[in-house]
């Protein structure tokens, strides 16, 4: 593998390619977000990004724009060009046929169908290949795709909206609205970025949410996943009546008469999954099942019971905590219900990633140290 060359221009053009790739974050699932910039000297002659699964990849868009100017040019690509034929042709071959002389790649593709083969094809064709430029940024951009491929589980964001004293609802269950409009709009963006939005049956029964993207109605809707061990959900709830988004109900029940309850709804599917020793859905076995269904980036919007179970099981990669400047009082519902942890005074596995003002609220993003270590894995660590 060619060593990383940290030329400032390489980083500048790669950053532009990453910016382009991010434009596809609402629509490429289950594919990764990829951007491509083609340059001749100091001039951009072509650029593009992967817009939607099944449509041309970023390199093809950039090559089409470059035309004959691709001959002898340098291509900056945020992910290793594919070497296989799926719903589209191999991008490595397209770069070779276009006469590209140098390819700079942010990171190797962990997909077993590619996994270094695209880079090898380029090198065998006599193209100068550099890999690893802005790799950390490229991995962060595709955390969901990488988690699904490398860890066989989704990358899980747990969203919490709470008061200053850590409460999510009044004692009567009322929670609208703890946080302000800017925070709620930001959650709509999180949903739009996600392959799936997951919640528990208690949240559905108490709040009757839609769990869809309403701020951007033209975007692809994420899959709604409802964890319902005893299959208490009935067809009158909005996750069933609202057909704008697909819904997957996961339950431990197997009785045909129960499962048939939703047969009339074409956007709803029911999947029976293993139970743990308490008769609940086995969360540790659930994540691989979701990864196998193409779920990469997943947002959890649930109550204290499921939130706490996921935290206890170490199944959360990020906590996105919206905190409002309100005090609800001691008899209200907390965001978490966890056992005392005296070790937290000496060490916490949660690392502050960013803190952002959202109107009067504060958005605090925390990343689990294990997830941060995995996400920041460098090329040299994986080859």
Short mmCIF file of C-alpha atoms in Angstrom, two decimals:
data_model
loop_
_atom_site.label_atom_id
_atom_site.label_comp_id
_atom_site.label_asym_id
_atom_site.label_seq_id
_atom_site.Cartn_x
_atom_site.Cartn_y
_atom_site.Cartn_z
CA UNK A 1 0.00 0.00 0.00
CA UNK A 2 1.34 3.43 -0.91
CA UNK A 3 2.23 5.52 2.13
CA UNK A 4 0.07 8.50 3.04
CA UNK A 5 1.32 11.71 1.46
CA UNK A 6 0.23 14.72 3.49
CA UNK A 7 0.49 17.42 0.85
CA UNK A 8 -1.66 20.43 1.74
CA UNK A 9 -3.31 20.38 -1.70
CA UNK A 10 -4.21 16.71 -1.28
CA UNK A 11 -5.92 17.51 1.99
CA UNK A 12 -7.66 20.55 0.49
CA UNK A 13 -9.14 18.59 -2.41
CA UNK A 14 -10.02 15.64 -0.17
CA UNK A 15 -11.87 17.94 2.20
CA UNK A 16 -13.91 19.18 -0.73
CA UNK A 17 -14.65 15.56 -1.69
CA UNK A 18 -15.79 14.88 1.89
CA UNK A 19 -18.05 17.93 1.79
CA UNK A 20 -19.58 16.59 -1.41
CA UNK A 21 -20.02 13.13 0.11
CA UNK A 22 -21.94 14.60 3.05
CA UNK A 23 -24.60 15.87 0.64
CA UNK A 24 -25.73 12.27 0.16
CA UNK A 25 -26.18 11.50 3.85
CA UNK A 26 -29.99 11.55 3.60
CA UNK A 27 -30.32 9.22 0.63
CA UNK A 28 -27.52 6.69 0.07
CA UNK A 29 -28.49 4.05 2.65
CA UNK A 30 -27.50 1.22 2.75
CA UNK A 31 -24.58 2.43 0.62
CA UNK A 32 -21.82 4.66 2.04
CA UNK A 33 -21.55 8.41 1.46
CA UNK A 34 -18.85 9.03 -1.16
CA UNK A 35 -17.54 12.14 -2.89
CA UNK A 36 -15.09 12.58 -5.76
CA UNK A 37 -13.11 15.55 -7.08
CA UNK A 38 -11.00 15.38 -10.28
CA UNK A 39 -8.26 17.98 -10.80
CA UNK A 40 -5.86 19.03 -13.51
CA UNK A 41 -3.12 20.95 -11.73
CA UNK A 42 -4.88 23.64 -9.69
CA UNK A 43 -8.17 23.37 -11.55
CA UNK A 44 -11.22 21.23 -10.76
CA UNK A 45 -12.45 19.56 -13.93
CA UNK A 46 -15.05 17.24 -12.41
CA UNK A 47 -16.80 16.56 -9.14
CA UNK A 48 -19.73 14.55 -7.84
CA UNK A 49 -21.16 12.49 -5.02
CA UNK A 50 -23.15 9.30 -4.64
CA UNK A 51 -26.77 10.42 -4.50
CA UNK A 52 -28.80 7.25 -4.07
CA UNK A 53 -28.33 3.48 -3.83
CA UNK A 54 -28.61 1.89 -7.25
CA UNK A 55 -27.61 5.09 -9.05
CA UNK A 56 -24.12 6.05 -10.37
CA UNK A 57 -21.33 6.34 -7.83
CA UNK A 58 -19.44 9.54 -7.09
CA UNK A 59 -16.58 8.71 -9.47
CA UNK A 60 -18.95 8.27 -12.41
CA UNK A 61 -20.59 11.66 -11.83
CA UNK A 62 -17.17 13.32 -11.61
CA UNK A 63 -15.83 11.54 -14.71
CA UNK A 64 -18.88 12.51 -16.76
CA UNK A 65 -18.35 16.13 -15.81
CA UNK A 66 -14.62 15.98 -16.54
CA UNK A 67 -14.99 14.35 -19.96
CA UNK A 68 -11.72 14.37 -21.93
CA UNK A 69 -10.07 16.44 -19.18
CA UNK A 70 -9.91 13.28 -17.05
CA UNK A 71 -6.93 12.11 -19.15
CA UNK A 72 -3.83 12.45 -16.95
CA UNK A 73 -5.82 14.01 -14.09
CA UNK A 74 -5.85 13.26 -10.34
CA UNK A 75 -8.99 11.87 -8.68
CA UNK A 76 -9.71 12.41 -4.99
CA UNK A 77 -12.18 9.85 -3.64
CA UNK A 78 -13.40 9.55 -0.05
CA UNK A 79 -13.69 5.74 -0.20
CA UNK A 80 -11.78 3.12 -2.17
CA UNK A 81 -13.27 2.83 -5.68
CA UNK A 82 -15.32 -0.33 -6.02
CA UNK A 83 -13.89 -3.26 -7.99
CA UNK A 84 -17.04 -5.34 -8.47
CA UNK A 85 -20.22 -5.05 -10.49
CA UNK A 86 -23.37 -4.63 -8.43
CA UNK A 87 -26.27 -2.46 -9.52
CA UNK A 88 -23.61 -0.24 -11.13
CA UNK A 89 -20.27 -1.00 -12.80
CA UNK A 90 -16.86 -1.00 -11.08
CA UNK A 91 -15.52 2.52 -10.48
CA UNK A 92 -11.88 1.39 -10.43
CA UNK A 93 -12.21 0.25 -14.06
CA UNK A 94 -13.97 3.52 -14.99
CA UNK A 95 -11.06 5.55 -13.57
CA UNK A 96 -8.56 3.40 -15.47
CA UNK A 97 -10.47 3.65 -18.76
CA UNK A 98 -10.74 7.45 -18.38
CA UNK A 99 -6.94 7.77 -18.24
CA UNK A 100 -6.69 9.04 -14.65
CA UNK A 101 -2.98 9.09 -13.68
CA UNK A 102 -3.21 9.51 -9.90
CA UNK A 103 -5.85 8.52 -7.35
CA UNK A 104 -5.91 9.80 -3.77
CA UNK A 105 -8.24 7.86 -1.47
CA UNK A 106 -9.31 8.72 2.07
CA UNK A 107 -9.80 5.14 3.23
CA UNK A 108 -9.94 1.53 2.17
CA UNK A 109 -13.40 0.03 1.77
CA UNK A 110 -13.98 -2.72 4.41
CA UNK A 111 -16.68 -4.34 2.26
CA UNK A 112 -15.35 -7.87 1.51
CA UNK A 113 -16.38 -7.39 -2.13
CA UNK A 114 -13.82 -4.57 -2.38
CA UNK A 115 -11.37 -4.56 0.58
CA UNK A 116 -8.22 -3.47 -1.24
CA UNK A 117 -9.06 -4.96 -4.62
CA UNK A 118 -10.01 -1.59 -6.10
CA UNK A 119 -6.70 -0.06 -5.01
CA UNK A 120 -4.82 -3.07 -6.36
CA UNK A 121 -6.52 -2.76 -9.76
CA UNK A 122 -5.56 0.90 -9.98
CA UNK A 123 -1.92 0.16 -9.10
CA UNK A 124 -1.74 -2.73 -11.56
CA UNK A 125 -2.88 -0.32 -14.26
CA UNK A 126 0.11 1.91 -13.48
CA UNK A 127 -1.85 4.56 -11.59
CA UNK A 128 -0.11 6.31 -8.69
CA UNK A 129 -2.28 5.51 -5.64
CA UNK A 130 -2.23 7.26 -2.26
CA UNK A 131 -4.52 6.04 0.55
CA UNK A 132 -5.24 7.46 4.00
CA UNK A 133 -5.64 11.21 3.40
CA UNK A 134 -8.16 12.58 5.96
CA UNK A 135 -9.07 9.01 6.89
CA UNK A 136 -10.38 9.93 10.35
CA UNK A 137 -12.85 12.39 8.84
CA UNK A 138 -13.87 9.85 6.21
CA UNK A 139 -14.58 7.19 8.84
CA UNK A 140 -16.65 9.60 10.93
CA UNK A 141 -18.74 10.47 7.86
CA UNK A 142 -19.60 6.79 7.31
CA UNK A 143 -19.90 5.55 10.90
CA UNK A 144 -23.12 3.65 10.16
CA UNK A 145 -21.86 1.88 7.03
CA UNK A 146 -18.55 1.00 8.69
CA UNK A 147 -20.23 -0.30 11.85
CA UNK A 148 -22.52 -2.55 9.84
CA UNK A 149 -19.61 -4.01 7.86
CA UNK A 150 -16.83 -4.09 10.47
CA UNK A 151 -18.78 -4.78 13.68
CA UNK A 152 -21.94 -6.50 12.36
CA UNK A 153 -24.11 -4.02 14.28
CA UNK A 154 -25.58 -0.57 13.67
CA UNK A 155 -23.91 2.59 14.90
CA UNK A 156 -26.36 3.62 17.62
CA UNK A 157 -27.21 7.17 18.59
CA UNK A 158 -29.38 7.55 21.69
CA UNK A 159 -31.33 10.81 21.65
CA UNK A 160 -32.49 12.28 24.96
CA UNK A 161 -34.49 15.50 25.49
CA UNK A 162 -34.43 16.47 29.16
CA UNK A 163 -34.75 19.31 31.61
CA UNK A 164 -31.91 20.85 33.58
CA UNK A 165 -32.58 18.32 36.36
CA UNK A 166 -32.47 15.39 33.92
CA UNK A 167 -36.22 14.77 33.59
CA UNK A 168 -38.04 13.80 30.40
CA UNK A 169 -41.70 14.18 31.41
CA UNK A 170 -44.01 15.38 34.17
CA UNK A 171 -45.45 12.87 36.64
CA UNK A 172 -48.57 12.56 34.44
CA UNK A 173 -46.42 11.68 31.42
CA UNK A 174 -46.71 15.05 29.66
CA UNK A 175 -43.51 15.91 27.78
CA UNK A 176 -44.51 18.40 25.07
CA UNK A 177 -42.46 20.46 24.92
CA UNK A 178 -39.41 20.24 27.18
CA UNK A 179 -37.01 21.42 24.49
CA UNK A 180 -37.44 24.28 22.04
CA UNK A 181 -38.13 24.42 18.32
CA UNK A 182 -34.46 24.48 17.26
CA UNK A 183 -33.77 21.28 19.17
CA UNK A 184 -36.83 19.59 17.68
CA UNK A 185 -35.77 20.65 14.17
CA UNK A 186 -32.33 19.19 14.83
CA UNK A 187 -33.92 15.87 15.79
CA UNK A 188 -35.69 15.87 12.42
CA UNK A 189 -32.26 16.09 10.79
CA UNK A 190 -31.02 13.18 12.92
CA UNK A 191 -33.98 11.09 11.76
CA UNK A 192 -33.38 12.01 8.14
CA UNK A 193 -29.73 10.90 8.40
CA UNK A 194 -30.66 7.55 9.97
CA UNK A 195 -31.40 4.22 8.34
CA UNK A 196 -33.81 3.49 11.17
CA UNK A 197 -35.45 5.05 14.23
CA UNK A 198 -35.96 2.61 17.09
CA UNK A 199 -38.23 2.88 20.11
CA UNK A 200 -39.95 0.68 22.68
CA UNK A 201 -43.60 -0.23 22.96
CA UNK A 202 -44.08 1.84 26.13
CA UNK A 203 -43.14 5.02 24.25
CA UNK A 204 -45.57 4.16 21.46
CA UNK A 205 -48.43 3.40 23.85
CA UNK A 206 -47.92 6.55 25.94
CA UNK A 207 -46.94 9.13 23.27
CA UNK A 208 -48.36 7.68 20.03
CA UNK A 209 -45.49 9.16 17.95
CA UNK A 210 -45.11 8.98 14.18
CA UNK A 211 -41.30 8.78 14.29
CA UNK A 212 -40.97 10.05 10.74
CA UNK A 213 -39.28 12.99 9.02
CA UNK A 214 -41.78 15.82 8.71
CA UNK A 215 -39.37 18.75 8.30
CA UNK A 216 -38.04 17.29 5.02
CA UNK A 217 -41.08 15.49 3.54
CA UNK A 218 -39.39 14.76 0.20
CA UNK A 219 -36.53 12.80 1.76
CA UNK A 220 -36.34 9.04 2.15
CA UNK A 221 -38.12 8.06 5.36
CA UNK A 222 -36.18 5.92 7.87
CA UNK A 223 -37.46 2.53 8.92
CA UNK A 224 -39.42 2.68 12.19
CA UNK A 225 -38.49 -0.19 14.52
CA UNK A 226 -40.75 -0.98 17.47
CA UNK A 227 -39.52 -3.34 20.20
CA UNK A 228 -42.65 -5.05 21.50
CA UNK A 229 -41.86 -8.30 23.33
CA UNK A 230 -45.49 -9.20 24.10
CA UNK A 231 -46.92 -7.67 20.90
CA UNK A 232 -49.19 -5.19 22.64
CA UNK A 233 -49.28 -2.83 19.66
CA UNK A 234 -52.61 -2.49 17.89
CA UNK A 235 -53.42 -1.00 14.46
CA UNK A 236 -54.82 2.33 15.66
CA UNK A 237 -51.40 3.79 16.58
CA UNK A 238 -49.70 6.24 14.19
CA UNK A 239 -46.71 4.00 13.47
CA UNK A 240 -49.30 1.72 11.81
CA UNK A 241 -51.84 4.16 10.37
CA UNK A 242 -49.17 6.43 8.89
CA UNK A 243 -48.04 4.67 5.72
CA UNK A 244 -45.46 7.28 4.70
CA UNK A 245 -42.76 5.34 6.59
CA UNK A 246 -42.12 1.58 6.78
CA UNK A 247 -42.52 -0.04 10.20
CA UNK A 248 -40.81 -3.14 11.56
CA UNK A 249 -42.27 -4.64 14.75
CA UNK A 250 -39.87 -6.91 16.61
CA UNK A 251 -41.41 -9.31 19.11
CA UNK A 252 -40.76 -12.56 20.93
CA UNK A 253 -44.26 -13.77 20.07
CA UNK A 254 -44.75 -16.44 17.38
CA UNK A 255 -48.51 -17.11 17.43
CA UNK A 256 -49.88 -16.73 13.87
CA UNK A 257 -53.08 -15.09 15.07
CA UNK A 258 -51.10 -12.31 16.75
CA UNK A 259 -48.73 -11.77 13.86
CA UNK A 260 -51.67 -11.61 11.43
CA UNK A 261 -52.97 -8.49 13.19
CA UNK A 262 -50.97 -6.29 10.82
CA UNK A 263 -51.31 -8.33 7.61
CA UNK A 264 -53.52 -5.68 6.00
CA UNK A 265 -50.78 -3.03 6.22
CA UNK A 266 -48.28 -3.38 3.39
CA UNK A 267 -45.78 -0.98 5.00
CA UNK A 268 -45.70 -3.00 8.25
CA UNK A 269 -43.73 -6.18 8.88
CA UNK A 270 -43.43 -8.28 12.02
CA UNK A 271 -40.32 -10.25 12.96
CA UNK A 272 -40.12 -12.80 15.76
CA UNK A 273 -36.74 -12.61 17.52
CA UNK A 274 -35.07 -14.47 20.44
CA UNK A 275 -36.00 -13.68 24.04
CA UNK A 276 -33.61 -13.32 26.96
CA UNK A 277 -34.00 -15.10 30.29
CA UNK A 278 -36.62 -12.55 31.37
CA UNK A 279 -38.79 -12.99 28.27
CA UNK A 280 -37.73 -9.65 26.80
CA UNK A 281 -36.16 -9.17 23.38
CA UNK A 282 -32.52 -10.20 23.59
CA UNK A 283 -30.82 -6.88 22.84
CA UNK A 284 -27.37 -8.41 22.36
CA UNK A 285 -28.70 -10.66 19.57
CA UNK A 286 -30.82 -7.91 18.08
CA UNK A 287 -28.05 -5.65 16.73
CA UNK A 288 -26.58 -8.28 14.33
CA UNK A 289 -30.08 -8.98 12.99
CA UNK A 290 -30.52 -5.30 12.17
CA UNK A 291 -27.08 -5.06 10.55
CA UNK A 292 -27.95 -8.01 8.33
CA UNK A 293 -31.03 -6.06 7.21
CA UNK A 294 -28.82 -3.19 6.04
CA UNK A 295 -29.28 -0.94 9.08
CA UNK A 296 -26.15 1.16 9.57
CA UNK A 297 -26.84 4.44 11.36
CA UNK A 298 -29.68 4.06 13.87
CA UNK A 299 -31.35 6.61 16.12
CA UNK A 300 -32.99 5.51 19.38
CA UNK A 301 -35.84 7.65 20.73
CA UNK A 302 -37.18 5.84 23.76
CA UNK A 303 -38.05 6.14 27.43
CA UNK A 304 -36.02 5.54 30.56
CA UNK A 305 -36.53 1.77 30.60
CA UNK A 306 -35.14 1.05 27.14
CA UNK A 307 -32.56 3.85 27.40
CA UNK A 308 -31.22 2.31 30.60
CA UNK A 309 -31.25 -1.24 29.22
CA UNK A 310 -29.21 -0.18 26.20
CA UNK A 311 -26.71 1.75 28.32
CA UNK A 312 -26.35 -1.18 30.73
CA UNK A 313 -25.75 -3.56 27.82
CA UNK A 314 -23.10 -1.22 26.32
CA UNK A 315 -25.07 -1.05 23.06
CA UNK A 316 -24.94 2.73 22.58
CA UNK A 317 -22.21 4.50 20.60
CA UNK A 318 -23.34 8.09 21.09
CA UNK A 319 -25.68 9.96 23.40
CA UNK A 320 -27.19 13.09 21.87
CA UNK A 321 -28.50 14.97 24.87
CA UNK A 322 -30.73 18.01 24.41
CA UNK A 323 -30.98 19.87 27.72
CA UNK A 324 -33.52 22.62 28.29
CA UNK A 325 -33.19 25.34 30.98
CA UNK A 326 -36.22 24.02 32.89
CA UNK A 327 -36.58 22.35 36.30
CA UNK A 328 -39.40 19.79 36.43
CA UNK A 329 -39.01 18.55 40.00
CA UNK A 330 -38.35 15.31 41.83
CA UNK A 331 -41.58 13.39 41.15
CA UNK A 332 -41.16 13.58 37.37
CA UNK A 333 -39.74 10.96 35.00
CA UNK A 334 -35.92 10.74 34.72
CA UNK A 335 -34.08 10.08 31.46
CA UNK A 336 -32.33 7.05 32.94
CA UNK A 337 -32.90 4.63 35.80
CA UNK A 338 -29.50 3.07 36.41
CA UNK A 339 -27.90 1.33 39.39
CA UNK A 340 -25.43 3.33 41.43
CA UNK A 341 -21.99 3.40 39.84
CA UNK A 342 -19.30 4.44 42.34
CA UNK A 343 -16.60 3.91 39.70
CA UNK A 344 -17.99 6.82 37.67
CA UNK A 345 -16.30 9.27 40.05
CA UNK A 346 -12.89 7.97 38.95
CA UNK A 347 -13.66 7.14 35.33
CA UNK A 348 -16.45 7.54 32.83
CA UNK A 349 -16.49 5.82 29.44
CA UNK A 350 -18.35 8.77 27.90
CA UNK A 351 -16.27 11.35 26.07
CA UNK A 352 -17.57 14.83 25.23
CA UNK A 353 -17.57 15.17 21.46
CA UNK A 354 -19.27 18.56 21.09
CA UNK A 355 -21.48 21.08 22.89
CA UNK A 356 -23.72 23.33 20.80
CA UNK A 357 -26.29 25.98 21.69
CA UNK A 358 -29.73 25.24 20.24
CA UNK A 359 -31.69 28.40 20.94
CA UNK A 360 -32.17 28.33 24.71
CA UNK A 361 -31.27 24.63 24.83
CA UNK A 362 -27.90 22.92 24.79
CA UNK A 363 -27.05 19.90 22.60
CA UNK A 364 -24.35 17.74 24.14
CA UNK A 365 -22.95 14.89 22.04
CA UNK A 366 -21.09 12.20 23.95
CA UNK A 367 -19.30 9.25 22.38
CA UNK A 368 -18.47 6.02 24.19
CA UNK A 369 -14.72 5.55 24.49
CA UNK A 370 -14.87 2.08 22.89
CA UNK A 371 -16.78 3.49 19.92
CA UNK A 372 -14.34 6.39 19.62
CA UNK A 373 -11.39 4.00 19.62
CA UNK A 374 -12.98 1.84 16.94
CA UNK A 375 -14.04 4.80 14.80
CA UNK A 376 -10.57 6.34 14.92
CA UNK A 377 -8.91 3.09 13.82
CA UNK A 378 -6.36 4.01 11.18
CA UNK A 379 -5.57 2.33 7.90
CA UNK A 380 -2.34 0.89 9.30
CA UNK A 381 -4.31 -0.81 12.07
CA UNK A 382 -6.61 -2.64 9.65
CA UNK A 383 -4.22 -3.87 6.95
#
